[in-house]
Amino acid sequence: MDDFIAARSQMALSLAFHIVFSCVGMVMPFMMAIAHYKYLKTKKEIYKGLTKAWSKGVAILFATGAVSGTMLSFELGLLFPKFMEHAGPIFGMPFSLEGTAFFIEAIALGFFLYGWNRFNKWFHWICGVIVGISGLSSGILVVAANAWMNSPTGFEFINGEYLNIDPIKAMFNEAWFSQALHMTIAAFCATGFAVAGLHAYLILKGKNVVFHQEAFKISATMAVIAALLAPLSGDISAKDVAERQPIKLAAMEAHFHTEASAPFVLGGLVDEANEEINYAIKLPGVLSFLVHSDFETPVKGLNEFPKDEWPPVAITHYAFQIMITFGMLMMGIAVIYLFAKFFKKEWLNTRWMYKLFMIATPFGYIALEAGWTVTEVGRQPWIIYGIMRTVDAVTPMPGIQYSFYIFTAVFVSLSIILVFLMNRQIQMVAKLYDPNDPNYNPEKH
């Protein structure tokens, strides 16, 4: 593995790991706040237990996410120093604001965790809401920085120099809204399904069923709403990509040749050497409709662009297909759940319904990681689209592959430890608030 591939791989691994914690930090506090609100309104101890279980899970993941996020900041400077030298002054504002949001989130989380029976009950609840708002803001601000890499603006590039810098314009670039919207909905969808699936599994195991059923209702509702909104935000994002980065869109669809009534491709094996895709299902005119809102207008193919500017077509296409597949599966589950909610209530507590959500536990994060791959790999060979190539930004320092191997071992170890800690925490708190447990004492807790 050469240093260029090692640097990109390490960054990809770090981002793939950190994005999980980012999404949890964007979503879980809102679930926590909903459960807390239910406790304040109903005085049912089971909601207090659920709030505490989720809040301690948020704390564990927040601490890990803080470390991985800090590592990412250092990695950007160490692995891609040329990028940070030129880009830092331009898109540094969302990063600095993200740091502010992070500190607010940390303070609010501290107040919430240690504020039980110490603060006014509604002030305590507001602290939890602030954790969610600041976490959501952090995610959106980081996505704004990434969107700038896909749609660089807020400066003039003259004779190799970055002049007339406007940080506000850079932050609110043309890509930020569509990327932030799609990422936010994807985060709610992924985390909602992951949490609902975990509690569905524990329900099927017969462990503290009432506790986990309440948790399931909140998380499943959030997952279902987000899953139904995701295709809409995805369409907005795809149209934006078609306008700004037509070469990325062509790679997503393995669309090699410009043609009218361009088909939307499902599946298939990419043959870059012969510039074709085999064994795919093609829906004639659908890609043209999705891009131009009619079935006839041609869609640019990869053949319209120099080959040295093509992204890795196979990786981009397969990642896009994975995202679409798991997104559609979650949407299907969401439709079934909504149908049951309004027309077949007897389905809601059936084993097969819980099994559906249990199977779907990883679906959202698989789709999320695949979508992030489309965003990042589809931008290659550029680190700043159309301005700076990734190969020109990488560090000249040798031995990056050893750093990559070490980071991989660290992340794998952390993942195993986190799964153990989260499972232990949920089981412990659920038992405390299980009315069927002989040691249950709501006054004690």
Short mmCIF file of N, CA, C and O in Angstrom, two decimals, residues 200-321:
data_model
loop_
_atom_site.label_atom_id
_atom_site.label_comp_id
_atom_site.label_asym_id
_atom_site.label_seq_id
_atom_site.Cartn_x
_atom_site.Cartn_y
_atom_site.Cartn_z
N ALA A 200 -36.26 -4.07 19.94
CA ALA A 200 -37.07 -5.18 19.41
C ALA A 200 -36.42 -6.52 19.74
O ALA A 200 -37.11 -7.49 20.11
N TYR A 201 -35.11 -6.58 19.61
CA TYR A 201 -34.37 -7.81 19.95
C TYR A 201 -34.58 -8.17 21.43
O TYR A 201 -34.83 -9.34 21.76
N LEU A 202 -34.50 -7.18 22.31
CA LEU A 202 -34.65 -7.44 23.74
C LEU A 202 -36.10 -7.81 24.09
O LEU A 202 -36.34 -8.60 25.01
N ILE A 203 -37.06 -7.26 23.34
CA ILE A 203 -38.45 -7.67 23.52
C ILE A 203 -38.63 -9.14 23.16
O ILE A 203 -39.26 -9.92 23.89
N LEU A 204 -38.06 -9.53 22.03
CA LEU A 204 -38.16 -10.93 21.59
C LEU A 204 -37.46 -11.88 22.56
O LEU A 204 -37.85 -13.05 22.67
N LYS A 205 -36.45 -11.38 23.25
CA LYS A 205 -35.76 -12.18 24.27
C LYS A 205 -36.56 -12.27 25.57
O LYS A 205 -36.21 -13.04 26.47
N GLY A 206 -37.63 -11.47 25.66
CA GLY A 206 -38.47 -11.49 26.86
C GLY A 206 -37.87 -10.78 28.04
O GLY A 206 -38.25 -11.03 29.19
N LYS A 207 -36.96 -9.84 27.80
CA LYS A 207 -36.28 -9.13 28.88
C LYS A 207 -36.92 -7.76 29.11
O LYS A 207 -36.88 -6.91 28.22
N ASN A 208 -37.52 -7.57 30.28
CA ASN A 208 -38.10 -6.27 30.64
C ASN A 208 -38.97 -5.73 29.50
O ASN A 208 -38.77 -4.62 29.01
N VAL A 209 -39.93 -6.53 29.10
CA VAL A 209 -40.68 -6.27 27.87
C VAL A 209 -41.37 -4.92 27.87
O VAL A 209 -41.31 -4.18 26.88
N VAL A 210 -42.02 -4.56 28.98
CA VAL A 210 -42.75 -3.29 29.02
C VAL A 210 -41.81 -2.11 28.80
O VAL A 210 -42.10 -1.17 28.04
N PHE A 211 -40.66 -2.15 29.46
CA PHE A 211 -39.65 -1.10 29.31
C PHE A 211 -39.23 -0.96 27.85
O PHE A 211 -39.23 0.15 27.29
N HIS A 212 -38.89 -2.07 27.23
CA HIS A 212 -38.37 -2.02 25.86
C HIS A 212 -39.47 -1.71 24.84
O HIS A 212 -39.18 -1.15 23.78
N GLN A 213 -40.71 -2.05 25.17
CA GLN A 213 -41.81 -1.69 24.26
C GLN A 213 -41.99 -0.17 24.19
O GLN A 213 -42.24 0.37 23.11
N GLU A 214 -41.87 0.50 25.33
CA GLU A 214 -41.97 1.96 25.32
C GLU A 214 -40.82 2.58 24.54
O GLU A 214 -40.99 3.55 23.79
N ALA A 215 -39.63 2.02 24.72
CA ALA A 215 -38.46 2.51 23.97
C ALA A 215 -38.65 2.27 22.47
O ALA A 215 -38.32 3.13 21.64
N PHE A 216 -39.19 1.12 22.15
CA PHE A 216 -39.42 0.77 20.74
C PHE A 216 -40.39 1.74 20.08
O PHE A 216 -40.17 2.18 18.94
N LYS A 217 -41.46 2.10 20.78
CA LYS A 217 -42.48 2.98 20.19
C LYS A 217 -41.87 4.33 19.80
O LYS A 217 -42.13 4.85 18.71
N ILE A 218 -41.06 4.90 20.69
CA ILE A 218 -40.46 6.21 20.42
C ILE A 218 -39.48 6.13 19.26
O ILE A 218 -39.54 6.92 18.31
N SER A 219 -38.56 5.17 19.31
CA SER A 219 -37.52 5.07 18.28
C SER A 219 -38.08 4.63 16.94
O SER A 219 -37.67 5.13 15.88
N ALA A 220 -39.06 3.72 16.96
CA ALA A 220 -39.64 3.26 15.70
C ALA A 220 -40.41 4.38 15.00
O ALA A 220 -40.36 4.51 13.77
N THR A 221 -41.12 5.18 15.77
CA THR A 221 -41.86 6.31 15.18
C THR A 221 -40.90 7.28 14.50
O THR A 221 -41.15 7.74 13.37
N MET A 222 -39.79 7.57 15.17
CA MET A 222 -38.79 8.47 14.59
C MET A 222 -38.20 7.86 13.32
O MET A 222 -38.01 8.55 12.30
N ALA A 223 -37.89 6.56 13.36
CA ALA A 223 -37.31 5.88 12.20
C ALA A 223 -38.25 5.89 11.02
O ALA A 223 -37.84 6.13 9.87
N VAL A 224 -39.53 5.64 11.29
CA VAL A 224 -40.53 5.55 10.20
C VAL A 224 -40.70 6.89 9.51
O VAL A 224 -40.72 6.98 8.27
N ILE A 225 -40.82 7.96 10.29
CA ILE A 225 -40.98 9.30 9.69
C ILE A 225 -39.77 9.64 8.83
O ILE A 225 -39.90 10.12 7.69
N ALA A 226 -38.56 9.39 9.36
CA ALA A 226 -37.34 9.72 8.62
C ALA A 226 -37.21 8.87 7.36
O ALA A 226 -36.78 9.36 6.30
N ALA A 227 -37.58 7.58 7.45
CA ALA A 227 -37.46 6.69 6.28
C ALA A 227 -38.36 7.15 5.14
O ALA A 227 -38.01 7.00 3.96
N LEU A 228 -39.51 7.71 5.47
CA LEU A 228 -40.43 8.18 4.43
C LEU A 228 -39.99 9.53 3.85
O LEU A 228 -40.31 9.85 2.70
N LEU A 229 -39.24 10.31 4.64
CA LEU A 229 -38.75 11.60 4.14
C LEU A 229 -37.44 11.46 3.36
O LEU A 229 -37.12 12.32 2.54
N ALA A 230 -36.69 10.39 3.62
CA ALA A 230 -35.36 10.23 3.01
C ALA A 230 -35.38 10.26 1.48
O ALA A 230 -34.51 10.89 0.87
N PRO A 231 -36.34 9.58 0.81
CA PRO A 231 -36.35 9.66 -0.66
C PRO A 231 -36.55 11.08 -1.18
O PRO A 231 -36.01 11.43 -2.23
N LEU A 232 -37.31 11.90 -0.46
CA LEU A 232 -37.53 13.27 -0.89
C LEU A 232 -36.25 14.09 -0.78
O LEU A 232 -35.89 14.82 -1.72
N SER A 233 -35.56 13.96 0.36
CA SER A 233 -34.29 14.69 0.49
C SER A 233 -33.24 14.13 -0.46
O SER A 233 -32.38 14.87 -0.96
N GLY A 234 -33.31 12.81 -0.72
CA GLY A 234 -32.39 12.21 -1.67
C GLY A 234 -32.59 12.74 -3.07
O GLY A 234 -31.62 12.96 -3.82
N ASP A 235 -33.84 12.97 -3.45
CA ASP A 235 -34.13 13.53 -4.78
C ASP A 235 -33.59 14.95 -4.89
O ASP A 235 -33.00 15.32 -5.91
N ILE A 236 -33.76 15.74 -3.84
CA ILE A 236 -33.22 17.11 -3.83
C ILE A 236 -31.70 17.07 -3.96
O ILE A 236 -31.10 17.83 -4.74
N SER A 237 -31.07 16.17 -3.22
CA SER A 237 -29.62 16.05 -3.27
C SER A 237 -29.13 15.60 -4.64
O SER A 237 -28.14 16.11 -5.16
N ALA A 238 -29.83 14.62 -5.23
CA ALA A 238 -29.42 14.10 -6.55
C ALA A 238 -29.54 15.17 -7.63
O ALA A 238 -28.68 15.28 -8.51
N LYS A 239 -30.60 15.96 -7.57
CA LYS A 239 -30.78 17.04 -8.55
C LYS A 239 -29.67 18.08 -8.41
O LYS A 239 -29.17 18.63 -9.41
N ASP A 240 -29.28 18.34 -7.18
CA ASP A 240 -28.19 19.29 -6.92
C ASP A 240 -26.87 18.75 -7.48
O ASP A 240 -26.11 19.48 -8.11
N VAL A 241 -26.61 17.46 -7.26
CA VAL A 241 -25.39 16.83 -7.79
C VAL A 241 -25.40 16.87 -9.31
O VAL A 241 -24.37 17.14 -9.95
N ALA A 242 -26.56 16.61 -9.92
CA ALA A 242 -26.66 16.61 -11.38
C ALA A 242 -26.29 17.96 -11.97
O ALA A 242 -25.70 18.05 -13.04
N GLU A 243 -26.61 19.03 -11.23
CA GLU A 243 -26.32 20.38 -11.72
C GLU A 243 -24.87 20.77 -11.49
O GLU A 243 -24.23 21.34 -12.37
N ARG A 244 -24.32 20.44 -10.31
CA ARG A 244 -22.98 20.90 -9.95
C ARG A 244 -21.88 19.91 -10.31
O ARG A 244 -20.77 20.29 -10.66
N GLN A 245 -22.18 18.61 -10.16
CA GLN A 245 -21.18 17.57 -10.37
C GLN A 245 -21.74 16.47 -11.29
O GLN A 245 -21.94 15.33 -10.86
N PRO A 246 -22.00 16.81 -12.55
CA PRO A 246 -22.60 15.81 -13.45
C PRO A 246 -21.75 14.56 -13.61
O PRO A 246 -22.28 13.48 -13.86
N ILE A 247 -20.44 14.70 -13.43
CA ILE A 247 -19.57 13.53 -13.56
C ILE A 247 -19.80 12.55 -12.40
O ILE A 247 -19.74 11.33 -12.57
N LYS A 248 -20.10 13.09 -11.22
CA LYS A 248 -20.41 12.22 -10.07
C LYS A 248 -21.73 11.48 -10.32
O LYS A 248 -21.84 10.28 -10.05
N LEU A 249 -22.72 12.20 -10.83
CA LEU A 249 -24.00 11.56 -11.14
C LEU A 249 -23.82 10.44 -12.15
O LEU A 249 -24.38 9.34 -12.01
N ALA A 250 -23.00 10.70 -13.17
CA ALA A 250 -22.76 9.67 -14.19
C ALA A 250 -22.09 8.45 -13.58
O ALA A 250 -22.41 7.30 -13.94
N ALA A 251 -21.16 8.66 -12.65
CA ALA A 251 -20.50 7.54 -11.98
C ALA A 251 -21.48 6.78 -11.08
O ALA A 251 -21.45 5.55 -11.00
N MET A 252 -22.35 7.50 -10.40
CA MET A 252 -23.35 6.86 -9.54
C MET A 252 -24.20 5.89 -10.32
O MET A 252 -24.54 4.81 -9.84
N GLU A 253 -24.53 6.25 -11.55
CA GLU A 253 -25.39 5.42 -12.38
C GLU A 253 -24.61 4.58 -13.39
O GLU A 253 -25.22 3.88 -14.21
N ALA A 254 -23.26 4.64 -13.33
CA ALA A 254 -22.43 3.98 -14.34
C ALA A 254 -22.94 4.33 -15.73
O ALA A 254 -23.08 3.47 -16.61
N HIS A 255 -23.20 5.61 -15.92
CA HIS A 255 -23.77 6.14 -17.15
C HIS A 255 -22.62 6.61 -18.04
O HIS A 255 -22.18 7.76 -17.95
N PHE A 256 -22.14 5.73 -18.90
CA PHE A 256 -20.92 6.01 -19.65
C PHE A 256 -21.15 6.91 -20.86
O PHE A 256 -20.26 7.69 -21.24
N HIS A 257 -22.31 6.82 -21.49
CA HIS A 257 -22.52 7.51 -22.76
C HIS A 257 -23.75 8.42 -22.68
O HIS A 257 -24.82 8.00 -22.21
N THR A 258 -23.57 9.64 -23.15
CA THR A 258 -24.69 10.59 -23.19
C THR A 258 -25.79 10.06 -24.08
O THR A 258 -25.52 9.61 -25.20
N GLU A 259 -27.01 10.11 -23.57
CA GLU A 259 -28.14 9.63 -24.38
C GLU A 259 -29.44 10.27 -23.90
O GLU A 259 -29.56 10.64 -22.73
N ALA A 260 -30.37 10.40 -24.84
CA ALA A 260 -31.71 10.86 -24.48
C ALA A 260 -32.47 9.70 -23.83
O ALA A 260 -32.10 8.53 -23.98
N SER A 261 -33.52 10.05 -23.10
CA SER A 261 -34.30 9.04 -22.36
C SER A 261 -33.36 8.13 -21.56
O SER A 261 -33.44 6.90 -21.62
N ALA A 262 -32.44 8.77 -20.83
CA ALA A 262 -31.43 8.01 -20.09
C ALA A 262 -32.09 7.11 -19.05
O ALA A 262 -32.97 7.55 -18.31
N PRO A 263 -31.67 5.85 -18.98
CA PRO A 263 -32.30 4.92 -18.04
C PRO A 263 -31.74 5.06 -16.63
O PRO A 263 -30.58 5.42 -16.43
N PHE A 264 -32.58 4.76 -15.66
CA PHE A 264 -32.12 4.62 -14.27
C PHE A 264 -31.70 3.17 -14.10
O PHE A 264 -32.44 2.25 -14.42
N VAL A 265 -30.49 2.98 -13.60
CA VAL A 265 -29.89 1.65 -13.55
C VAL A 265 -30.03 1.05 -12.15
O VAL A 265 -29.73 1.70 -11.15
N LEU A 266 -30.50 -0.19 -12.10
CA LEU A 266 -30.57 -0.93 -10.85
C LEU A 266 -29.63 -2.12 -10.93
O LEU A 266 -29.74 -2.95 -11.83
N GLY A 267 -28.69 -2.18 -9.99
CA GLY A 267 -27.75 -3.30 -9.96
C GLY A 267 -26.75 -3.22 -11.09
O GLY A 267 -26.38 -2.14 -11.57
N GLY A 268 -26.29 -4.39 -11.54
CA GLY A 268 -25.35 -4.47 -12.65
C GLY A 268 -23.91 -4.55 -12.22
O GLY A 268 -23.54 -4.19 -11.09
N LEU A 269 -23.07 -5.06 -13.13
CA LEU A 269 -21.63 -5.16 -12.92
C LEU A 269 -20.94 -4.16 -13.83
O LEU A 269 -21.14 -4.17 -15.05
N VAL A 270 -20.13 -3.30 -13.24
CA VAL A 270 -19.47 -2.23 -14.00
C VAL A 270 -18.24 -2.77 -14.70
O VAL A 270 -17.39 -3.43 -14.09
N ASP A 271 -18.13 -2.46 -15.98
CA ASP A 271 -16.95 -2.82 -16.78
C ASP A 271 -16.36 -1.51 -17.29
O ASP A 271 -16.72 -1.02 -18.36
N GLU A 272 -15.43 -0.94 -16.49
CA GLU A 272 -14.86 0.35 -16.84
C GLU A 272 -14.00 0.27 -18.10
O GLU A 272 -13.93 1.22 -18.87
N ALA A 273 -13.34 -0.87 -18.30
CA ALA A 273 -12.45 -1.02 -19.45
C ALA A 273 -13.23 -0.88 -20.76
O ALA A 273 -12.77 -0.23 -21.71
N ASN A 274 -14.41 -1.48 -20.81
CA ASN A 274 -15.23 -1.42 -22.02
C ASN A 274 -16.32 -0.37 -21.94
O ASN A 274 -17.16 -0.28 -22.85
N GLU A 275 -16.32 0.39 -20.85
CA GLU A 275 -17.28 1.48 -20.64
C GLU A 275 -18.71 1.02 -20.82
O GLU A 275 -19.49 1.56 -21.60
N GLU A 276 -19.07 0.00 -20.02
CA GLU A 276 -20.43 -0.51 -20.06
C GLU A 276 -20.79 -1.14 -18.71
O GLU A 276 -19.91 -1.40 -17.88
N ILE A 277 -22.07 -1.35 -18.52
CA ILE A 277 -22.54 -2.03 -17.31
C ILE A 277 -23.37 -3.23 -17.76
O ILE A 277 -24.24 -3.13 -18.62
N ASN A 278 -23.06 -4.38 -17.16
CA ASN A 278 -23.70 -5.63 -17.56
C ASN A 278 -24.65 -6.13 -16.48
O ASN A 278 -24.46 -5.87 -15.30
N TYR A 279 -25.65 -6.88 -16.92
CA TYR A 279 -26.62 -7.55 -16.03
C TYR A 279 -27.42 -6.57 -15.17
O TYR A 279 -27.87 -6.92 -14.08
N ALA A 280 -27.59 -5.36 -15.65
CA ALA A 280 -28.34 -4.36 -14.89
C ALA A 280 -29.79 -4.32 -15.34
O ALA A 280 -30.12 -4.67 -16.49
N ILE A 281 -30.65 -3.90 -14.45
CA ILE A 281 -32.04 -3.61 -14.80
C ILE A 281 -32.10 -2.12 -15.15
O ILE A 281 -31.72 -1.27 -14.34
N LYS A 282 -32.58 -1.81 -16.35
CA LYS A 282 -32.62 -0.42 -16.80
C LYS A 282 -34.07 0.03 -16.96
O LYS A 282 -34.85 -0.63 -17.63
N LEU A 283 -34.37 1.17 -16.34
CA LEU A 283 -35.71 1.75 -16.44
C LEU A 283 -35.63 2.94 -17.39
O LEU A 283 -35.19 4.03 -17.00
N PRO A 284 -36.04 2.76 -18.65
CA PRO A 284 -35.84 3.80 -19.67
C PRO A 284 -36.47 5.14 -19.30
O PRO A 284 -37.62 5.21 -18.84
N GLY A 285 -35.68 6.20 -19.50
CA GLY A 285 -36.18 7.56 -19.31
C GLY A 285 -36.26 8.03 -17.87
O GLY A 285 -36.43 9.23 -17.62
N VAL A 286 -36.11 7.13 -16.92
CA VAL A 286 -36.31 7.51 -15.51
C VAL A 286 -35.19 8.43 -15.02
O VAL A 286 -35.45 9.39 -14.29
N LEU A 287 -33.95 8.18 -15.41
CA LEU A 287 -32.86 9.07 -15.00
C LEU A 287 -33.06 10.46 -15.59
O LEU A 287 -32.85 11.47 -14.90
N SER A 288 -33.46 10.53 -16.84
CA SER A 288 -33.76 11.84 -17.45
C SER A 288 -34.86 12.56 -16.67
O SER A 288 -34.78 13.77 -16.41
N PHE A 289 -35.87 11.81 -16.25
CA PHE A 289 -36.97 12.42 -15.49
C PHE A 289 -36.50 12.91 -14.14
O PHE A 289 -36.85 14.02 -13.70
N LEU A 290 -35.69 12.11 -13.46
CA LEU A 290 -35.22 12.49 -12.14
C LEU A 290 -34.32 13.73 -12.18
O LEU A 290 -34.33 14.55 -11.26
N VAL A 291 -33.55 13.85 -13.27
CA VAL A 291 -32.63 14.98 -13.38
C VAL A 291 -33.31 16.21 -13.97
O VAL A 291 -33.13 17.33 -13.47
N HIS A 292 -34.10 16.02 -15.03
CA HIS A 292 -34.65 17.16 -15.78
C HIS A 292 -36.17 17.29 -15.70
O HIS A 292 -36.73 18.19 -16.31
N SER A 293 -36.83 16.37 -14.98
CA SER A 293 -38.29 16.37 -14.84
C SER A 293 -39.01 16.11 -16.15
O SER A 293 -40.18 16.49 -16.31
N ASP A 294 -38.33 15.50 -17.10
CA ASP A 294 -39.00 14.97 -18.30
C ASP A 294 -38.25 13.72 -18.75
O ASP A 294 -37.11 13.48 -18.34
N PHE A 295 -38.88 12.92 -19.56
CA PHE A 295 -38.34 11.60 -19.90
C PHE A 295 -37.44 11.60 -21.14
O PHE A 295 -36.96 10.55 -21.55
N GLU A 296 -37.22 12.76 -21.76
CA GLU A 296 -36.51 12.79 -23.03
C GLU A 296 -35.14 13.48 -22.99
O GLU A 296 -34.22 13.10 -23.71
N THR A 297 -34.98 14.49 -22.15
CA THR A 297 -33.76 15.31 -22.14
C THR A 297 -32.53 14.43 -21.87
O THR A 297 -32.52 13.63 -20.94
N PRO A 298 -31.48 14.58 -22.69
CA PRO A 298 -30.27 13.77 -22.50
C PRO A 298 -29.60 14.06 -21.16
O PRO A 298 -29.66 15.18 -20.64
N VAL A 299 -28.95 13.06 -20.62
CA VAL A 299 -28.15 13.17 -19.40
C VAL A 299 -26.70 12.91 -19.78
O VAL A 299 -26.39 11.92 -20.46
N LYS A 300 -25.80 13.80 -19.38
CA LYS A 300 -24.39 13.66 -19.74
C LYS A 300 -23.80 12.36 -19.21
O LYS A 300 -24.02 11.99 -18.05
N GLY A 301 -23.04 11.68 -20.10
CA GLY A 301 -22.35 10.48 -19.69
C GLY A 301 -20.90 10.76 -19.34
O GLY A 301 -20.39 11.87 -19.57
N LEU A 302 -20.22 9.76 -18.83
CA LEU A 302 -18.81 9.93 -18.46
C LEU A 302 -17.94 10.25 -19.66
O LEU A 302 -16.87 10.87 -19.52
N ASN A 303 -18.39 9.85 -20.85
CA ASN A 303 -17.60 10.11 -22.05
C ASN A 303 -17.48 11.59 -22.37
O ASN A 303 -16.67 11.99 -23.21
N GLU A 304 -18.27 12.44 -21.70
CA GLU A 304 -18.21 13.88 -21.91
C GLU A 304 -17.04 14.53 -21.16
O GLU A 304 -16.76 15.71 -21.34
N PHE A 305 -16.37 13.73 -20.28
CA PHE A 305 -15.35 14.29 -19.40
C PHE A 305 -14.01 13.59 -19.62
O PHE A 305 -13.97 12.41 -20.00
N PRO A 306 -12.89 14.29 -19.37
CA PRO A 306 -11.57 13.65 -19.49
C PRO A 306 -11.46 12.47 -18.53
O PRO A 306 -11.93 12.54 -17.39
N LYS A 307 -10.82 11.40 -18.99
CA LYS A 307 -10.74 10.20 -18.17
C LYS A 307 -9.96 10.41 -16.88
O LYS A 307 -10.20 9.73 -15.88
N ASP A 308 -9.02 11.34 -16.89
CA ASP A 308 -8.24 11.56 -15.67
C ASP A 308 -9.05 12.30 -14.60
O ASP A 308 -8.58 12.52 -13.49
N GLU A 309 -10.30 12.70 -14.94
CA GLU A 309 -11.19 13.33 -13.96
C GLU A 309 -12.33 12.40 -13.54
O GLU A 309 -13.19 12.78 -12.76
N TRP A 310 -12.32 11.17 -14.06
CA TRP A 310 -13.34 10.21 -13.66
C TRP A 310 -13.11 9.77 -12.22
O TRP A 310 -11.97 9.45 -11.83
N PRO A 311 -14.15 9.70 -11.41
CA PRO A 311 -14.00 9.06 -10.10
C PRO A 311 -13.95 7.54 -10.29
O PRO A 311 -14.22 7.05 -11.39
N PRO A 312 -13.60 6.77 -9.26
CA PRO A 312 -13.68 5.31 -9.36
C PRO A 312 -15.14 4.90 -9.60
O PRO A 312 -15.96 4.93 -8.68
N VAL A 313 -15.45 4.55 -10.83
CA VAL A 313 -16.85 4.36 -11.23
C VAL A 313 -17.49 3.19 -10.49
O VAL A 313 -18.62 3.30 -9.98
N ALA A 314 -16.80 2.06 -10.43
CA ALA A 314 -17.39 0.87 -9.82
C ALA A 314 -17.73 1.11 -8.35
O ALA A 314 -18.84 0.80 -7.90
N ILE A 315 -16.79 1.68 -7.60
CA ILE A 315 -17.03 1.91 -6.17
C ILE A 315 -18.19 2.87 -5.98
O ILE A 315 -19.08 2.64 -5.15
N THR A 316 -18.21 3.95 -6.76
CA THR A 316 -19.28 4.94 -6.63
C THR A 316 -20.63 4.33 -6.96
O THR A 316 -21.62 4.55 -6.24
N HIS A 317 -20.67 3.54 -8.04
CA HIS A 317 -21.94 2.93 -8.45
C HIS A 317 -22.43 1.91 -7.43
O HIS A 317 -23.61 1.92 -7.04
N TYR A 318 -21.55 1.04 -6.98
CA TYR A 318 -21.97 0.00 -6.03
C TYR A 318 -22.41 0.64 -4.70
O TYR A 318 -23.39 0.19 -4.09
N ALA A 319 -21.70 1.65 -4.25
CA ALA A 319 -22.09 2.33 -3.02
C ALA A 319 -23.46 2.98 -3.17
O ALA A 319 -24.31 2.92 -2.25
N PHE A 320 -23.70 3.59 -4.31
CA PHE A 320 -25.01 4.20 -4.57
C PHE A 320 -26.11 3.16 -4.57
O PHE A 320 -27.20 3.37 -4.01
N GLN A 321 -25.83 2.01 -5.18
CA GLN A 321 -26.83 0.94 -5.22
C GLN A 321 -27.13 0.40 -3.82
O GLN A 321 -28.28 0.09 -3.49
#
